[in-house]
Each structure stands twice: as C-alpha cells, then as structure tokens.
Coordinates of N, CA and C in Angstrom, one line a residue:
X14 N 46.8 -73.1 -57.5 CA 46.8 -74.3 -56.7 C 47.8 -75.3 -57.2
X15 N 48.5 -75.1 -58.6 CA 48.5 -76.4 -59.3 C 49.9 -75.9 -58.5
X16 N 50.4 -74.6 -58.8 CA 51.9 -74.0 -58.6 C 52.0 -74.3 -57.5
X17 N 51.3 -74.2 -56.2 CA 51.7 -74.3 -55.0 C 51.5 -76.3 -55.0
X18 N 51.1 -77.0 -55.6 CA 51.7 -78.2 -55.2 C 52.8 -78.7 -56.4
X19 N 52.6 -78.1 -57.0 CA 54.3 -78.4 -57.6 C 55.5 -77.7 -56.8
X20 N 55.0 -76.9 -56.3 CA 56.6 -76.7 -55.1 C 56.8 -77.4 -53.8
X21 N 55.5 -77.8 -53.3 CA 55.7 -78.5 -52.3 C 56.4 -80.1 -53.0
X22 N 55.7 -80.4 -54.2 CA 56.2 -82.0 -54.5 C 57.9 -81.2 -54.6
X23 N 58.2 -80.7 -55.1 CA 59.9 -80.3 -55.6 C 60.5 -80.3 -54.0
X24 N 60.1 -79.2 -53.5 CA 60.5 -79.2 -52.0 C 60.8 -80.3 -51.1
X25 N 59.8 -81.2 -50.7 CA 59.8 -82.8 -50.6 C 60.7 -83.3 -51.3
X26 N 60.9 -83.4 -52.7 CA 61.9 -84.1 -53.0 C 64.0 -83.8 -53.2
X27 N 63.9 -82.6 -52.4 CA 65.0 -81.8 -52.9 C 65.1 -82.2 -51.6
X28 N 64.4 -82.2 -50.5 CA 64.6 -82.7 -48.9 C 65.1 -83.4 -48.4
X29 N 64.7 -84.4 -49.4 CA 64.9 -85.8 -48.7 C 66.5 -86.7 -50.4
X30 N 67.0 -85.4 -50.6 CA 68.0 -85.9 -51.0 C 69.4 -84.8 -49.7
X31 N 69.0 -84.2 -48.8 CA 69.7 -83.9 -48.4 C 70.7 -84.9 -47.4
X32 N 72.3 -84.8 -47.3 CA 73.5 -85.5 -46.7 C 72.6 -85.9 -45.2
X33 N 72.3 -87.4 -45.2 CA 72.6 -88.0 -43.7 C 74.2 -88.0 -42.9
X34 N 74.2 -87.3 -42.0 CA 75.8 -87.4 -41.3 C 75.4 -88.4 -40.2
X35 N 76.4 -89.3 -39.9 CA 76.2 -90.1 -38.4 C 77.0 -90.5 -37.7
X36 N 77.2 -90.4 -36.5 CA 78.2 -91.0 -35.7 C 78.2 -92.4 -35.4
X37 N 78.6 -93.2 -34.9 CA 78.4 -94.6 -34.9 C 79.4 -95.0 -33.7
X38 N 79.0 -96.5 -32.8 CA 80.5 -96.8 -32.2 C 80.0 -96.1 -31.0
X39 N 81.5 -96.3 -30.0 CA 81.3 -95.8 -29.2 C 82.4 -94.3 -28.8
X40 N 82.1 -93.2 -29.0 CA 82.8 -92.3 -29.7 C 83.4 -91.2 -28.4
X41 N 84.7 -91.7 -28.6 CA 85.3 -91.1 -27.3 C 85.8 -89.9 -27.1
X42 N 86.0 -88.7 -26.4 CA 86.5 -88.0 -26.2 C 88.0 -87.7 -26.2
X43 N 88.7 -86.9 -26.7 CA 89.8 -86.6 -26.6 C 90.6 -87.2 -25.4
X44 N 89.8 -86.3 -24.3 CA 90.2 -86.5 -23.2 C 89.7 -87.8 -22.5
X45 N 89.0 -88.4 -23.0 CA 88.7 -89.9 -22.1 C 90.1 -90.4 -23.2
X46 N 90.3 -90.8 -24.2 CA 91.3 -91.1 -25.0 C 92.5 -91.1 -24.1
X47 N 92.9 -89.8 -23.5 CA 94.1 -89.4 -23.2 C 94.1 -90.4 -21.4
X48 N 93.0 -89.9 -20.7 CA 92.6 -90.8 -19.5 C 92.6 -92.0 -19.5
X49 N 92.5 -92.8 -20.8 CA 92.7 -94.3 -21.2 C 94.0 -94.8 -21.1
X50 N 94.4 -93.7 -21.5 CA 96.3 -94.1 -21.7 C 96.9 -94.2 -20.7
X51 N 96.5 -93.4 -19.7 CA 97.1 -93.7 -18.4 C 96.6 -94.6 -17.5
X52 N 95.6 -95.2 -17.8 CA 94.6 -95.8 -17.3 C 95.7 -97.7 -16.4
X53 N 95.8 -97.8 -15.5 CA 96.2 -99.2 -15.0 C 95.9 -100.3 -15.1
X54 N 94.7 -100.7 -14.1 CA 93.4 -101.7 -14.6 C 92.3 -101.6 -15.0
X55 N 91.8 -102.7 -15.4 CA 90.5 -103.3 -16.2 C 89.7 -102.2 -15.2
X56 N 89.1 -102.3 -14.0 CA 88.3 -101.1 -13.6 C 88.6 -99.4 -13.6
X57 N 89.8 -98.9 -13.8 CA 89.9 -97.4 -14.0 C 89.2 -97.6 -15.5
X58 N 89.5 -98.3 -16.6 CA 89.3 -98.3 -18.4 C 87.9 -98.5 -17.9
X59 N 86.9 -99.4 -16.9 CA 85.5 -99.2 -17.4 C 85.1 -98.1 -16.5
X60 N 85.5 -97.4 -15.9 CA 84.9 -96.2 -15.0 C 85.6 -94.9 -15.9
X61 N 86.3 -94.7 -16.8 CA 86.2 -94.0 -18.1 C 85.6 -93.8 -18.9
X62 N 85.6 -95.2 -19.5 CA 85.4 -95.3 -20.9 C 83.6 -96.6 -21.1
X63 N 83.7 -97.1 -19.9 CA 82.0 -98.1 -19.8 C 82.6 -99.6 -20.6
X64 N 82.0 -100.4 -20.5 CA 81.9 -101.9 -21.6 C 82.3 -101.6 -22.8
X65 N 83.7 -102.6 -23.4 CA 83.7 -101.7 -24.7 C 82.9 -102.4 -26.0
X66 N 83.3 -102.0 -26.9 CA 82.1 -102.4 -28.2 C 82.8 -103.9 -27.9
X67 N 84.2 -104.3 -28.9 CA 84.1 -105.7 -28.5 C 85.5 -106.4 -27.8
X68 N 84.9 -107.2 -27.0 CA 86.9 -108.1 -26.3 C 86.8 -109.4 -26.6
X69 N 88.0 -109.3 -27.2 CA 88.1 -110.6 -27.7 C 89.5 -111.2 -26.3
X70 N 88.6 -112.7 -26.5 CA 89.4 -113.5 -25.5 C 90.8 -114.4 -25.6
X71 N 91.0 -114.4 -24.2 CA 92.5 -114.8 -24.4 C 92.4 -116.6 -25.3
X72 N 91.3 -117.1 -25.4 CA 91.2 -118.7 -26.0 C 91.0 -117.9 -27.6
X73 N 90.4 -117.2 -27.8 CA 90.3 -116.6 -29.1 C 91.5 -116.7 -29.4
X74 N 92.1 -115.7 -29.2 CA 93.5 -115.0 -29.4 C 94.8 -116.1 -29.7
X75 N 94.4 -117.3 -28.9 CA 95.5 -118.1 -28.9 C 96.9 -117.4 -28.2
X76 N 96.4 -116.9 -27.3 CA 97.2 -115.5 -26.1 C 97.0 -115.2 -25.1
X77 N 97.9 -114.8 -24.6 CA 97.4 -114.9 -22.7 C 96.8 -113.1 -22.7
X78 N 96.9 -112.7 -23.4 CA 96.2 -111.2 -23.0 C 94.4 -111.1 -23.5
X79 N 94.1 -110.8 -23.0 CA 92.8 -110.0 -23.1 C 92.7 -109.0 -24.0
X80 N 92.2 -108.2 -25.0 CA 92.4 -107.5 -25.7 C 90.5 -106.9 -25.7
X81 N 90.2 -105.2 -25.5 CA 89.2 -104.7 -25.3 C 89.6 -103.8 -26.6
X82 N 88.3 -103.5 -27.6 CA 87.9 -102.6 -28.2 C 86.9 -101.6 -27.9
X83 N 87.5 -100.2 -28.3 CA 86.6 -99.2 -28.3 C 86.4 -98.8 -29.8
X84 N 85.7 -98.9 -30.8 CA 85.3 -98.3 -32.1 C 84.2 -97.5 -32.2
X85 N 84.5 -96.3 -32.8 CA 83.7 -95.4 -33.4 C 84.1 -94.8 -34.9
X86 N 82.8 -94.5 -35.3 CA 83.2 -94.2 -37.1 C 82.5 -92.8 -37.4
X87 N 82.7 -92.4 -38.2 CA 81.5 -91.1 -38.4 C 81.0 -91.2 -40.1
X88 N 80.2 -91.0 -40.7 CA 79.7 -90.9 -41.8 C 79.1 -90.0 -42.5
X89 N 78.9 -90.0 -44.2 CA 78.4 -88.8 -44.5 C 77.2 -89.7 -45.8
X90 N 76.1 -89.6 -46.1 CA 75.5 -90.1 -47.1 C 74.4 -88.9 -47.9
X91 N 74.6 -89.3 -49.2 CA 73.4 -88.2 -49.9 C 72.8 -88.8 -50.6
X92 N 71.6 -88.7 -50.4 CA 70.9 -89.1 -51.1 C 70.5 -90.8 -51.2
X93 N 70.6 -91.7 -52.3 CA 71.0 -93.1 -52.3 C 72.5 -93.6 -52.9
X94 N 73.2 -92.6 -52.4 CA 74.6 -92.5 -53.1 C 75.0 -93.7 -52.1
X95 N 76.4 -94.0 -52.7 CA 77.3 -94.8 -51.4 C 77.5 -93.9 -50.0
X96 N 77.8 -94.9 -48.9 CA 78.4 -93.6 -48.0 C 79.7 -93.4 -47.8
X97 N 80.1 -92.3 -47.3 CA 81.8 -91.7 -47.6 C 81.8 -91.6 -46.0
X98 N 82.9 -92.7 -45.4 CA 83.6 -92.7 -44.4 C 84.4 -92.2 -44.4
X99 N 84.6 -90.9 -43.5 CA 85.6 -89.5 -43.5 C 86.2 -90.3 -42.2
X100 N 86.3 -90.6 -40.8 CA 87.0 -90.6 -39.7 C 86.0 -92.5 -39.1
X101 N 87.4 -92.9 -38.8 CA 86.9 -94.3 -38.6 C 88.3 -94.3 -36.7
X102 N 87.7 -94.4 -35.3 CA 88.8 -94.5 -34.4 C 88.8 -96.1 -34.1
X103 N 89.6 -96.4 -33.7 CA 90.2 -97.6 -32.8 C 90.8 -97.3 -31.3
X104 N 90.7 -97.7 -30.5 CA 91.4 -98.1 -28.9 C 91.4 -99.0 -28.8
X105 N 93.1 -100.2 -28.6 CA 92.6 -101.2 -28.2 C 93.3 -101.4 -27.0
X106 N 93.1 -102.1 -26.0 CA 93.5 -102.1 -24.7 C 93.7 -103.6 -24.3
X107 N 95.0 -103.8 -24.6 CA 95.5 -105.1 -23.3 C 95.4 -105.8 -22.3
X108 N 94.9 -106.4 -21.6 CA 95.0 -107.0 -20.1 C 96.1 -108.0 -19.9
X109 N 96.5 -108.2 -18.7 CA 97.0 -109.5 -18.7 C 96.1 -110.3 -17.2
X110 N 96.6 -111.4 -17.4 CA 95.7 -112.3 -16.3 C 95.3 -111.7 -15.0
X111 N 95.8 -110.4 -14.7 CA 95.3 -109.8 -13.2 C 94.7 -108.6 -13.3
X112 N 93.6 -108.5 -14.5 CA 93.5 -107.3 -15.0 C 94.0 -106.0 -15.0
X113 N 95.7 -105.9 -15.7 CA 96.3 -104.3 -15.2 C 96.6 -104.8 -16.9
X114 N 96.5 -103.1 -17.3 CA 96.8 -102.8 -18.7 C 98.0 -103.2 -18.7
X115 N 98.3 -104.0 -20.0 CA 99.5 -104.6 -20.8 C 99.8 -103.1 -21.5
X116 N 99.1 -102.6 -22.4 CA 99.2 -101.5 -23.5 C 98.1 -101.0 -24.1
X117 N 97.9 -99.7 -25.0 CA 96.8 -99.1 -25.1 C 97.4 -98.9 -26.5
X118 N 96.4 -99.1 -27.5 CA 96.9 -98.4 -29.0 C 95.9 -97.3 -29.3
X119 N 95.9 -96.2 -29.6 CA 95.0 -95.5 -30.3 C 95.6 -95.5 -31.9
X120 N 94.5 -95.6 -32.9 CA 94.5 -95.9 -34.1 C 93.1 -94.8 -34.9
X121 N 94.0 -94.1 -35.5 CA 92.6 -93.4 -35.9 C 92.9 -93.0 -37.5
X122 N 91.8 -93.5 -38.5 CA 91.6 -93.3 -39.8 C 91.0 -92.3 -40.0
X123 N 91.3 -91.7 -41.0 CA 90.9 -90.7 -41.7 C 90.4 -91.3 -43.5
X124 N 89.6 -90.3 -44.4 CA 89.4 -90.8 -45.6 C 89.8 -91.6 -46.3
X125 N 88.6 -92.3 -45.3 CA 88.2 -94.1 -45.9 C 89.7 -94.9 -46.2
X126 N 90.4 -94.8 -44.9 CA 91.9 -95.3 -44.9 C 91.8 -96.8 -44.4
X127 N 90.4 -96.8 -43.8 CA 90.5 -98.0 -43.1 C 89.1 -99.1 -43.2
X128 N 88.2 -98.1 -44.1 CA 86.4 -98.1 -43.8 C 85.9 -98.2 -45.2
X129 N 85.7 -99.2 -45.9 CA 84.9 -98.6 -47.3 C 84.1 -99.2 -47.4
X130 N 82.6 -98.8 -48.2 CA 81.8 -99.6 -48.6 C 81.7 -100.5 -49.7
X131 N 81.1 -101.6 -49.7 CA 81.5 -102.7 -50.9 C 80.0 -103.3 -51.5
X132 N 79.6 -103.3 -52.5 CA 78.4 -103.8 -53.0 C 78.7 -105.3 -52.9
X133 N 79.7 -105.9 -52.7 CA 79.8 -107.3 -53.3 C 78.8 -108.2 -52.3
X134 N 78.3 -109.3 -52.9 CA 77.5 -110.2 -52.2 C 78.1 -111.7 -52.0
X135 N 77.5 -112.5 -51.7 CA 78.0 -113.8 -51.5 C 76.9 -114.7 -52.0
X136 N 77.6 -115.4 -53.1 CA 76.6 -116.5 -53.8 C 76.8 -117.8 -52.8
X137 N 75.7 -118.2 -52.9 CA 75.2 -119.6 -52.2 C 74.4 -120.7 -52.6
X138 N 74.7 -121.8 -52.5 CA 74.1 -123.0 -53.6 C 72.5 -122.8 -53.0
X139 N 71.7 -123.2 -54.3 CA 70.3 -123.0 -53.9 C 69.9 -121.5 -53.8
X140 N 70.6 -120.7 -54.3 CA 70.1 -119.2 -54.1 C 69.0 -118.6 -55.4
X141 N 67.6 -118.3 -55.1 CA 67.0 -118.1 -56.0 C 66.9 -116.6 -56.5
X142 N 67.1 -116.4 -57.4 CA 66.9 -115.1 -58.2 C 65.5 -114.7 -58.7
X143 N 64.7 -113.7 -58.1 CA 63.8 -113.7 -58.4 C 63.2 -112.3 -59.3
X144 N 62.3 -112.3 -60.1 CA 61.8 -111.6 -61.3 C 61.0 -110.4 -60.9
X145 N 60.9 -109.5 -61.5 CA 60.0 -108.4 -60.7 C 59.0 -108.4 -60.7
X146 N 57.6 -109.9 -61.3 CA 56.6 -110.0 -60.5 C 56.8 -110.8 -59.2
X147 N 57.7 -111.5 -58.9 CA 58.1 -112.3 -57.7 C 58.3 -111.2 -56.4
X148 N 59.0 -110.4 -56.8 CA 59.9 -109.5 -55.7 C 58.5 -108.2 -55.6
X149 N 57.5 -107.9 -56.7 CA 56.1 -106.7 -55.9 C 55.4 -108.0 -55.4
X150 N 55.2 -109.1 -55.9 CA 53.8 -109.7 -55.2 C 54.0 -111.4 -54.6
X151 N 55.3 -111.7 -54.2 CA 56.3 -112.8 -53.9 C 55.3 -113.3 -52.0
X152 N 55.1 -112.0 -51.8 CA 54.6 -112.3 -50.0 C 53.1 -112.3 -49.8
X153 N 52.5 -112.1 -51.0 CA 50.7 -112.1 -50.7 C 50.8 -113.6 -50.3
X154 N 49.9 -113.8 -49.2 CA 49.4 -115.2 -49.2 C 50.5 -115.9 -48.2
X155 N 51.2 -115.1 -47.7 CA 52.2 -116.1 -46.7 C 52.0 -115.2 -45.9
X156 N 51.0 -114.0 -45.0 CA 51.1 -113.3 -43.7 C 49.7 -114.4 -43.3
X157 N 50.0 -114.5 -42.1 CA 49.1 -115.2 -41.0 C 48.0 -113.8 -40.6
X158 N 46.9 -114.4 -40.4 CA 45.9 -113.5 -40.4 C 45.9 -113.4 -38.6
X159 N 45.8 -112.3 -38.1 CA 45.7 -111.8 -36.6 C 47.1 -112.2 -35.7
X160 N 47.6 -112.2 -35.9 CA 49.1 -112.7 -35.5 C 49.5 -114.0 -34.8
X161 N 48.4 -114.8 -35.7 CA 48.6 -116.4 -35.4 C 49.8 -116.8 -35.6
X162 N 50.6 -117.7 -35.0 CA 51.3 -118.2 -35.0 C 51.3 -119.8 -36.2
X163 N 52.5 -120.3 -37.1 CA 51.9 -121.3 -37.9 C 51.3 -121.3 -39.1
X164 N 50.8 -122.3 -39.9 CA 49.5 -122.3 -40.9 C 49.0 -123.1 -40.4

C-alpha cells in the first residue's frame, strides 16, 4: 500500500512540473496575414481579421492616421521556471480619414527578440513589506460574513 502511494505522490508531482505551452493574442493565419495585405478599407481588415487587439487614435498619435493592432505571442513554461517566449507577431494597419489602408506592417519575433520576462517591481511611497506571519494569517478577520457588503 505504502509503494503504491508513493508512486502516485511522485506521479502527481512529476505532472504537474510538466511545460505549459500557450498561444495568446489574436493569432492569425498565414493566409488571413497575406489577405490583410491586400486588404483596402477599414471594412475588408474587420471582415478578415474581426476588432483588433488595440487602435490607437489619431489624437493619441498626434497623427492624422489611425493605426489598428493585431498581436499574438506563443509561450512555453516548466514548471515555476520563467516563461520562454519563442514567437511574438505584430500587424499594424494604417487608416487614413476615409477609412482606406494607408499601409500594413507585418512584424514577427522570434526568440524573445521582442518579448522577455522581467521580475522587476515598482517601489511606492507608503509600501508596506510584510513578514511571514502577516502574509499566512494578514486576512483572518477582514472577510464579511455571508456576502455582506461593508463592516
């Protein structure tokens, strides 16, 4: 009995150190890519490609163009290691005031050319650092009982 739960606990834990892969973004096809390029106005690019992730405006820009992003990334993680961004794409797409494509850029990264992870944080006045009885038992005593709202 003892053998068979020592392989299940080893099993379980040899499991769940296995690589998470993920795609992310909105992750386009070769061929919608290539259909983008030719693409004229603002309605052929959303009957391709849909709303893109983000557009930034022409008052943003300090520019008379409209500029539409398409982004997707892909990922690889093991375990609680960092994660390793292998393929990071870009599309961005131009307008001008009568919505017809100005220009189309495809931009696509490869090994972490454009994508990396960064532990760094950002200090802020009044930030409290708290101790490892604070951080296991910091929240007893501040949940609202039955989902009252308040104290």
């Amino acid at each position: 009995m003892k053998k068979i739960l020592i392989i299940a606990f080893i099993s379980i834990i040899l499991s769940s150190c296995g690589a998470k892969v993920k795609d992310g973004g909105y992750v386009l096809r070769n061929t919608q890519i290539e259909e983008l390029q030719k693409a004229k106005t603002k309605s052929e690019v959303i009957k391709i490609a849909g709303s893109p992730s983000s557009k930034f405006d022409k008052k943003l820009l300090e520019n008379e163009n409209e500029i539409w992003l398409y982004s997707s990334y892909h990922y690889y993680q093991t375990a609680f290691f960092d994660p390793v961004f292998d393929k990071y794409d870009l599309v961005l797409i131009s307008f001008d005031e009568k919505d017809n494509v100005i220009s189309t850029k495809v931009k696509q990264f490869k090994n972490k050319e454009f994508l990396s992870y960064s532990n760094e944080t950002t200090e802020f006045e009044g930030q409290i650092e708290l101790g490892l009885i604070s951080e296991l038992f910091g929240n007893i005593g501040t949940v609202n009982p039955l989902g009252t709202m308040g104290r």
